[in-house]
Short mmCIF file of C-alpha atoms in Angstrom, two decimals:
data_model
loop_
_atom_site.label_atom_id
_atom_site.label_comp_id
_atom_site.label_asym_id
_atom_site.label_seq_id
_atom_site.Cartn_x
_atom_site.Cartn_y
_atom_site.Cartn_z
CA MET C 1 85.53 318.66 137.90
CA ARG C 2 83.34 317.86 140.89
CA SER C 3 81.80 321.33 140.90
CA SER C 4 81.08 321.00 137.17
CA CYS C 5 79.23 317.74 137.77
CA VAL C 6 77.22 319.32 140.58
CA LEU C 7 76.35 322.29 138.36
CA LEU C 8 75.37 320.02 135.47
CA THR C 9 73.21 317.90 137.76
CA ALA C 10 71.53 321.03 139.12
CA LEU C 11 70.85 322.33 135.60
CA VAL C 12 69.39 319.00 134.49
CA ALA C 13 67.20 318.90 137.61
CA LEU C 14 66.05 322.47 136.98
CA ALA C 15 65.25 321.70 133.34
CA ALA C 16 63.32 318.59 134.35
CA TYR C 17 61.38 320.60 136.94
CA TYR C 18 60.51 323.21 134.31
CA ILE C 19 59.49 320.67 131.68
CA TYR C 20 57.63 318.13 133.79
CA ILE C 21 53.94 318.60 134.41
CA PRO C 22 51.60 315.82 135.60
CA LEU C 23 49.51 314.58 132.69
CA PRO C 24 46.82 311.88 132.48
CA SER C 25 48.12 308.52 131.31
CA SER C 26 45.48 308.51 128.57
CA MET C 27 47.11 311.47 126.81
CA SER C 28 48.91 310.91 123.53
CA ASP C 29 52.74 311.04 123.75
CA PRO C 30 52.84 312.81 127.16
CA TRP C 31 56.59 313.46 127.31
CA LYS C 32 56.60 314.94 123.85
CA LEU C 33 53.68 317.18 124.86
CA MET C 34 55.61 318.31 127.95
CA LEU C 35 58.52 319.36 125.74
CA LEU C 36 56.19 321.16 123.31
CA ASP C 37 54.44 322.92 126.17
CA ALA C 38 57.76 323.95 127.77
CA THR C 39 58.91 325.38 124.43
CA PHE C 40 55.70 327.39 124.06
CA ARG C 41 55.85 328.62 127.66
CA SER C 42 59.44 329.74 127.12
CA ALA C 43 58.41 331.69 124.02
CA GLN C 44 55.58 333.29 126.02
CA GLN C 45 57.98 334.32 128.77
CA VAL C 46 60.41 335.84 126.28
CA SER C 47 57.57 337.78 124.65
CA ASN C 48 56.35 338.99 128.06
CA LEU C 49 59.87 340.22 128.85
CA ILE C 50 59.99 342.09 125.55
CA HIS C 51 56.63 343.63 126.42
CA CYS C 52 57.83 344.67 129.89
CA LEU C 53 60.87 346.34 128.35
CA GLY C 54 58.54 348.37 126.14
CA LEU C 55 59.99 346.95 122.94
CA SER C 56 56.81 345.41 121.51
CA HIS C 57 53.35 344.15 122.39
CA HIS C 58 53.71 340.65 123.87
CA LEU C 59 51.40 339.08 121.25
CA LEU C 60 53.36 340.65 118.39
CA ALA C 61 56.59 339.38 119.93
CA LEU C 62 55.18 335.89 120.49
CA ASN C 63 53.81 335.65 116.98
CA PHE C 64 57.12 336.87 115.57
CA ILE C 65 58.82 333.95 117.34
CA ILE C 66 56.20 331.45 116.09
CA VAL C 67 56.27 332.64 112.48
CA SER C 68 60.06 333.07 112.37
CA PHE C 69 60.62 329.43 113.29
CA GLY C 70 57.80 328.03 111.17
CA LYS C 71 57.26 330.18 108.10
CA LYS C 72 57.18 328.32 104.81
CA SER C 73 57.24 329.79 101.31
CA ALA C 74 54.52 328.99 98.79
CA TRP C 75 56.27 325.93 97.40
CA SER C 76 54.44 323.81 94.81
CA SER C 77 54.92 320.08 94.26
CA ALA C 78 53.96 317.72 91.46
CA GLN C 79 50.70 316.99 93.33
CA VAL C 80 49.72 320.44 94.64
CA LYS C 81 50.12 323.93 93.20
CA VAL C 82 50.59 326.54 95.94
CA THR C 83 50.26 330.30 95.37
CA ASP C 84 50.03 333.38 97.57
CA THR C 85 47.52 335.95 96.38
CA ASP C 86 44.70 338.11 97.77
CA PHE C 87 40.94 337.79 97.60
CA ASP C 88 39.26 341.21 97.79
CA GLY C 89 42.26 342.65 99.60
CA VAL C 90 42.63 339.76 102.06
CA GLU C 91 45.80 337.67 101.82
CA VAL C 92 45.24 333.98 101.09
CA ARG C 93 47.35 330.95 100.28
CA VAL C 94 45.69 328.77 97.64
CA PHE C 95 46.38 325.04 97.30
CA GLU C 96 45.22 323.38 94.08
CA GLY C 97 45.15 319.61 93.73
CA SER C 98 46.34 318.17 90.42
CA PRO C 99 43.66 318.04 87.68
CA LYS C 100 42.05 314.63 87.16
CA PRO C 101 40.39 313.78 83.83
CA GLU C 102 37.60 311.88 85.62
CA GLU C 103 36.91 314.88 87.89
CA PRO C 104 37.02 318.08 85.84
CA LEU C 105 35.60 320.11 88.75
CA LYS C 106 37.29 320.09 92.15
CA ARG C 107 35.89 320.43 95.64
CA GLY C 108 36.55 323.68 97.49
CA VAL C 109 37.50 324.22 101.14
CA VAL C 110 37.94 327.57 102.87
CA TYR C 111 40.31 326.99 105.81
CA ILE C 112 40.83 329.35 108.77
CA HIS C 113 43.82 328.78 111.03
CA GLY C 114 43.72 328.89 114.83
CA GLY C 115 45.79 330.88 117.30
CA GLY C 116 43.46 332.76 119.65
CA TRP C 117 42.69 335.39 116.95
CA ALA C 118 46.22 336.67 117.64
CA LEU C 119 48.80 334.05 116.68
CA ALA C 120 49.96 331.77 113.84
CA SER C 121 49.58 332.19 110.09
CA ALA C 122 48.33 330.44 106.97
CA LYS C 123 51.98 330.52 105.90
CA ILE C 124 53.57 328.52 108.71
CA ARG C 125 54.61 324.92 108.12
CA TYR C 126 51.85 323.32 110.22
CA TYR C 127 48.98 324.84 108.26
CA ASP C 128 50.79 324.69 104.94
CA GLU C 129 51.27 320.92 105.34
CA LEU C 130 47.67 320.40 106.49
CA CYS C 131 46.17 322.32 103.56
CA ALA C 132 48.50 320.70 101.04
CA ALA C 133 47.44 317.26 102.31
CA MET C 134 43.77 318.25 102.03
CA ALA C 135 44.21 319.54 98.47
CA GLU C 136 46.00 316.37 97.38
CA GLU C 137 43.84 313.78 99.12
CA LEU C 138 40.50 315.46 98.32
CA ASN C 139 41.41 316.67 94.83
CA ALA C 140 40.36 320.08 96.10
CA VAL C 141 41.16 323.76 96.00
CA VAL C 142 41.90 324.86 99.55
CA VAL C 143 41.87 328.58 100.33
CA SER C 144 43.77 329.26 103.57
CA ILE C 145 42.96 332.75 104.83
CA GLU C 146 45.63 335.04 106.27
CA TYR C 147 43.21 337.17 108.27
CA ARG C 148 44.55 340.07 110.33
CA LEU C 149 45.34 339.46 113.98
CA VAL C 150 45.18 341.01 117.45
CA PRO C 151 46.63 343.48 118.45
CA LYS C 152 46.69 345.11 115.01
CA VAL C 153 42.93 344.62 114.69
CA TYR C 154 40.17 343.44 117.02
CA PHE C 155 36.70 341.88 116.82
CA PRO C 156 34.89 341.88 114.44
CA THR C 157 37.64 342.63 111.88
CA GLN C 158 38.79 338.99 111.79
CA ILE C 159 35.26 337.93 110.82
CA HIS C 160 35.07 340.64 108.18
CA ASP C 161 38.33 339.47 106.61
CA VAL C 162 37.10 335.88 106.43
CA VAL C 163 33.71 336.96 105.01
CA ARG C 164 35.34 339.10 102.32
CA ALA C 165 37.77 336.40 101.21
CA THR C 166 35.11 333.67 101.25
CA LYS C 167 32.55 335.72 99.32
CA TYR C 168 35.21 336.52 96.73
CA PHE C 169 36.01 332.82 96.34
CA LEU C 170 32.30 331.97 95.96
CA GLN C 171 31.87 334.26 92.95
CA PRO C 172 31.03 332.22 89.81
CA GLU C 173 33.94 333.64 87.81
CA VAL C 174 36.44 332.83 90.59
CA LEU C 175 35.13 329.29 91.01
CA HIS C 176 35.37 328.86 87.23
CA LYS C 177 38.98 330.10 87.27
CA TYR C 178 39.92 327.46 89.83
CA SER C 179 37.65 324.75 88.33
CA VAL C 180 35.66 324.38 91.54
CA ASP C 181 32.22 322.78 91.69
CA PRO C 182 29.91 325.46 93.22
CA GLY C 183 27.84 322.73 94.88
CA ARG C 184 30.81 321.21 96.74
CA ILE C 185 32.30 323.95 98.89
CA GLY C 186 32.88 323.79 102.64
CA ILE C 187 34.26 326.02 105.36
CA SER C 188 36.53 324.79 108.13
CA GLY C 189 38.88 325.94 110.85
CA ASP C 190 40.55 324.93 114.09
CA SER C 191 40.27 326.56 117.52
CA ALA C 192 39.78 330.32 116.96
CA GLY C 193 39.58 329.48 113.26
CA GLY C 194 36.73 327.10 114.10
CA ASN C 195 35.05 330.00 115.89
CA LEU C 196 35.37 332.17 112.77
CA ALA C 197 34.15 329.35 110.51
CA ALA C 198 31.08 328.83 112.70
CA ALA C 199 30.36 332.58 112.80
CA VAL C 200 30.67 332.91 109.02
CA GLY C 201 28.52 329.82 108.51
CA GLN C 202 25.73 331.40 110.58
CA GLN C 203 26.10 334.71 108.75
CA PHE C 204 25.98 333.15 105.28
CA ILE C 205 22.73 331.23 105.83
CA GLN C 206 21.07 334.57 106.64
CA ASP C 207 22.46 336.27 103.52
CA ALA C 208 19.75 336.15 100.86
CA ASN C 209 22.09 337.68 98.26
CA LEU C 210 24.56 334.79 98.44
CA LYS C 211 24.00 332.55 95.41
CA ASN C 212 26.49 329.78 96.16
CA LYS C 213 25.94 328.22 99.57
CA LEU C 214 28.28 326.18 101.73
CA LYS C 215 27.66 322.43 101.58
CA VAL C 216 29.41 321.56 104.85
CA GLN C 217 31.18 323.07 107.84
CA ALA C 218 33.96 321.28 109.70
CA LEU C 219 34.97 322.67 113.10
CA ILE C 220 38.10 321.42 114.83
CA TYR C 221 38.09 321.88 118.64
CA PRO C 222 36.30 325.22 118.15
CA VAL C 223 36.00 327.96 120.77
CA LEU C 224 32.32 328.87 120.80
CA GLN C 225 31.35 330.72 123.97
CA ALA C 226 32.62 333.07 126.68
CA LEU C 227 29.65 332.87 129.02
CA ASP C 228 30.81 329.96 131.18
CA PHE C 229 34.46 329.24 131.96
CA ASN C 230 33.48 326.46 134.35
CA THR C 231 32.01 323.82 132.09
CA PRO C 232 33.25 320.32 133.03
CA SER C 233 36.04 320.53 130.44
CA TYR C 234 37.18 323.93 131.72
CA GLN C 235 37.24 322.52 135.26
CA GLN C 236 38.90 319.24 134.30
CA ASN C 237 41.55 320.79 132.03
CA MET C 238 42.14 324.16 133.71
CA ASN C 239 45.92 323.60 133.74
CA THR C 240 46.25 321.29 130.75
CA PRO C 241 48.69 322.17 127.94
CA ILE C 242 48.75 323.75 125.52
CA LEU C 243 45.71 325.85 126.35
CA PRO C 244 45.18 326.38 130.11
CA ARG C 245 41.97 328.12 131.13
CA TYR C 246 43.56 331.44 132.08
CA VAL C 247 45.24 331.64 128.66
CA MET C 248 41.91 331.07 126.87
CA VAL C 249 40.23 333.76 128.97
CA LYS C 250 43.06 336.19 128.13
CA TYR C 251 42.60 335.44 124.42
CA TRP C 252 38.94 336.45 124.75
CA VAL C 253 39.88 339.67 126.54
CA ASP C 254 42.52 340.45 123.90
CA TYR C 255 40.04 339.76 121.08
CA PHE C 256 37.73 342.45 122.44
CA ARG C 257 40.49 344.83 123.53
CA GLY C 258 39.31 344.42 127.09
CA ASN C 259 40.92 344.97 130.46
CA TYR C 260 43.23 342.27 131.89
CA ASP C 261 41.96 343.24 135.34
CA PHE C 262 38.79 341.32 134.46
CA VAL C 263 40.50 337.97 133.82
CA GLN C 264 40.38 336.55 137.36
CA ALA C 265 36.74 337.56 137.79
CA MET C 266 35.83 335.95 134.46
CA ILE C 267 37.58 332.70 135.40
CA VAL C 268 35.07 332.26 138.25
CA ASN C 269 32.12 333.42 136.09
CA ASN C 270 31.66 336.76 137.85
CA HIS C 271 30.95 338.32 134.43
CA THR C 272 27.76 336.25 134.03
CA SER C 273 26.46 336.16 137.59
CA LEU C 274 22.73 336.14 138.26
CA ASP C 275 22.67 339.93 138.64
CA VAL C 276 23.96 340.38 135.06
CA GLU C 277 20.65 340.69 133.22
CA GLU C 278 22.23 340.38 129.77
CA ALA C 279 23.41 336.85 130.58
CA VAL C 280 20.18 335.49 132.05
CA ALA C 281 18.35 334.97 128.76
CA LEU C 282 21.37 333.31 127.15
CA ARG C 283 22.08 330.82 129.90
CA ALA C 284 19.62 328.26 128.51
CA HIS C 285 21.59 328.09 125.25
CA LEU C 286 24.47 326.41 127.05
CA ASN C 287 22.92 324.68 130.03
CA TRP C 288 25.55 321.98 130.14
CA THR C 289 23.72 319.94 132.77
CA SER C 290 21.21 319.05 130.04
CA LEU C 291 23.37 319.37 126.91
CA LEU C 292 26.22 317.12 128.05
CA PRO C 293 25.99 313.38 128.78
CA ALA C 294 26.60 312.01 132.27
CA SER C 295 29.91 310.53 131.10
CA ILE C 296 31.13 314.11 130.59
CA THR C 297 29.47 315.95 133.49
CA LYS C 298 30.59 313.35 136.06
CA ASP C 299 30.57 315.02 139.49
CA TYR C 300 31.26 318.55 138.25
CA LYS C 301 28.94 321.28 139.50
CA PRO C 302 27.85 324.47 137.70
CA VAL C 303 29.53 327.66 138.90
CA VAL C 304 26.88 330.37 138.96
CA GLN C 305 27.60 333.40 141.10
CA THR C 306 24.68 335.19 142.75
CA THR C 307 26.41 338.56 142.50
CA GLY C 308 29.41 339.41 140.37
CA ASN C 309 30.99 342.20 138.39
CA THR C 310 28.33 343.78 136.17
CA ARG C 311 30.93 346.20 134.84
CA ILE C 312 32.60 343.47 132.75
CA VAL C 313 29.71 342.89 130.34
CA ARG C 314 28.95 346.61 130.23
CA GLU C 315 32.50 347.28 129.05
CA ILE C 316 32.83 344.12 126.92
CA PRO C 317 29.31 343.41 125.61
CA GLN C 318 30.85 341.34 122.78
CA LEU C 319 31.32 338.49 125.28
CA LEU C 320 27.61 337.74 124.86
CA ASP C 321 27.38 338.48 121.12
CA ALA C 322 26.46 335.41 119.05
CA GLN C 323 28.67 336.69 116.24
CA ALA C 324 31.64 336.23 118.56
CA ALA C 325 30.20 333.23 120.43
CA PRO C 326 28.25 331.09 117.91
CA LEU C 327 27.00 328.68 120.60
CA LEU C 328 24.71 331.51 121.78
CA ALA C 329 22.83 331.69 118.47
CA GLU C 330 19.07 331.17 118.42
CA GLN C 331 17.68 327.80 117.39
CA GLU C 332 16.02 329.39 114.36
CA VAL C 333 19.47 330.29 113.03
CA LEU C 334 21.00 326.90 113.78
CA ARG C 335 18.37 324.87 111.94
CA HIS C 336 19.44 326.27 108.56
CA LEU C 337 23.11 325.33 108.92
CA PRO C 338 24.68 322.74 106.59
CA LYS C 339 25.92 319.27 107.45
CA THR C 340 28.48 319.64 110.23
CA TYR C 341 31.59 317.89 111.51
CA ILE C 342 32.90 318.74 114.97
CA LEU C 343 36.15 317.28 116.32
CA THR C 344 36.72 317.42 120.06
CA CYS C 345 39.54 316.29 122.36
CA GLU C 346 39.20 314.95 125.89
CA HIS C 347 42.14 316.94 127.28
CA ASP C 348 40.98 320.36 126.11
CA VAL C 349 39.17 323.20 127.89
CA LEU C 350 37.11 323.67 124.70
CA ARG C 351 35.85 320.08 124.57
CA ASP C 352 32.40 320.94 125.90
CA ASP C 353 31.95 323.95 123.59
CA GLY C 354 32.09 321.55 120.65
CA ILE C 355 29.93 318.85 122.26
CA MET C 356 27.24 321.35 123.26
CA TYR C 357 27.21 322.88 119.78
CA ALA C 358 26.81 319.42 118.26
CA LYS C 359 23.87 318.73 120.59
CA ARG C 360 22.19 322.04 119.82
CA LEU C 361 22.64 321.54 116.07
CA GLU C 362 21.27 318.02 116.33
CA SER C 363 18.22 319.32 118.22
CA ALA C 364 17.73 321.87 115.43
CA GLY C 365 17.62 319.09 112.83
CA VAL C 366 21.13 319.51 111.42
CA GLU C 367 23.07 316.37 110.45
CA VAL C 368 26.10 316.32 112.75
CA THR C 369 29.14 314.10 113.15
CA LEU C 370 30.83 314.47 116.55
CA ASP C 371 34.32 312.97 116.37
CA HIS C 372 35.81 312.70 119.87
CA PHE C 373 39.37 311.65 120.68
CA GLU C 374 39.98 310.37 124.20
CA ASP C 375 43.76 310.89 124.01
CA GLY C 376 43.60 314.22 122.16
CA PHE C 377 44.70 317.63 123.37
CA HIS C 378 44.07 321.13 122.08
CA GLY C 379 45.89 321.83 118.83
CA CYS C 380 46.89 318.22 118.20
CA MET C 381 45.66 317.97 114.61
CA ILE C 382 48.41 320.18 113.19
CA PHE C 383 51.20 318.23 114.89
CA THR C 384 51.85 315.49 112.36
CA SER C 385 55.48 315.85 111.28
CA TRP C 386 58.82 315.56 113.08
CA PRO C 387 59.79 316.79 115.63
CA THR C 388 56.25 317.60 116.77
CA ASN C 389 54.58 314.49 115.41
CA PHE C 390 51.94 313.00 117.71
CA SER C 391 50.04 309.78 117.02
CA VAL C 392 46.75 311.51 117.84
CA GLY C 393 47.70 314.34 115.46
CA ILE C 394 47.95 311.91 112.57
CA ARG C 395 44.74 310.10 113.55
CA THR C 396 42.71 313.31 113.94
CA ARG C 397 43.94 314.65 110.59
CA ASN C 398 43.13 311.39 108.82
CA SER C 399 39.66 311.22 110.38
CA TYR C 400 38.94 314.84 109.46
CA ILE C 401 40.04 314.45 105.84
CA LYS C 402 38.14 311.16 105.56
CA TRP C 403 34.92 312.90 106.66
CA LEU C 404 35.44 315.66 104.11
CA ASP C 405 36.07 313.08 101.41
CA GLN C 406 32.83 311.28 102.23
CA ASN C 407 30.62 314.34 102.70
CA LEU C 408 31.90 317.16 100.50
#
């Protein structure tokens, strides 16, 4: 009996050690976040073991775990009709709000889920519930795109999938089928989905053949650049769940089918050192010492290496491609973008990507709403139902949908 108690105490202590991580007191529901983070880390470790055993690629294994526990069928309710179909060969899940006599034409939203271009799905519960809520509360048709993921495909295939599905939806006959007002269509996405939404938004304004234009873009904690992994938010949140800096850098490398040997060098900005000519001209586009307010920069210092690893950008030139990193786009491109909403979270390595993009858009004359949450963390907006319901998740979702309601 005594030995059992000792063993139990040891197991509890071990579990507490594994789960506990020091978090700022300003973070929403910190203990619940620790549990969520521990669950995700456990799934990552299982997938890495599967990879080491040669049974599957670690990202395929990890996504199998995520989708297996969260997949939801296309289930309609009295308020929202949900169907799985394809738009020009790209799988989509369509959410249609109930018809209203006073509004014969609905708003349209193209939504792109996050997951580091490698994980999650339009068909898991988190995104299904988000898009259903949007369709109901906005009286909208929401098209959630099931774009293909790493490692089955790599950049720029994800962008191509989103472009194809969105262009299909924007066709007059398709909008008529779904009773969508062609003047009230927006594009949106979170995290890597926000990256894809921003990239598609930039591409569409340069497409003279596109008749129906996007009225708004709404970017939720978007990832927008791979030039500097030492912005103040990357430095402040380098070990913050659920997206530590090294994980974000690995997502970039995976997206471009790059070499993991480069990750540590990229973390200290050796890929964009002063001897990397390709990076020099782009540095002004994200000079965070001028783009970020003093309340954000605090005492953080830029990390600019004099000499680095020039091989990285030679082998992965996409790191500095504006199609992959929309924050690097020229001002001439930015000034034509539609009204924009950007949601950022204090406890997120990507915070400054969003704030800098908002500043650059504002300087280009674009109407921008920057919605910042001091207690938010990366990914929080999709965590709104038990057991992963966070107060900041509910508040961010409500604020996001409210903006769409007022501007779309």
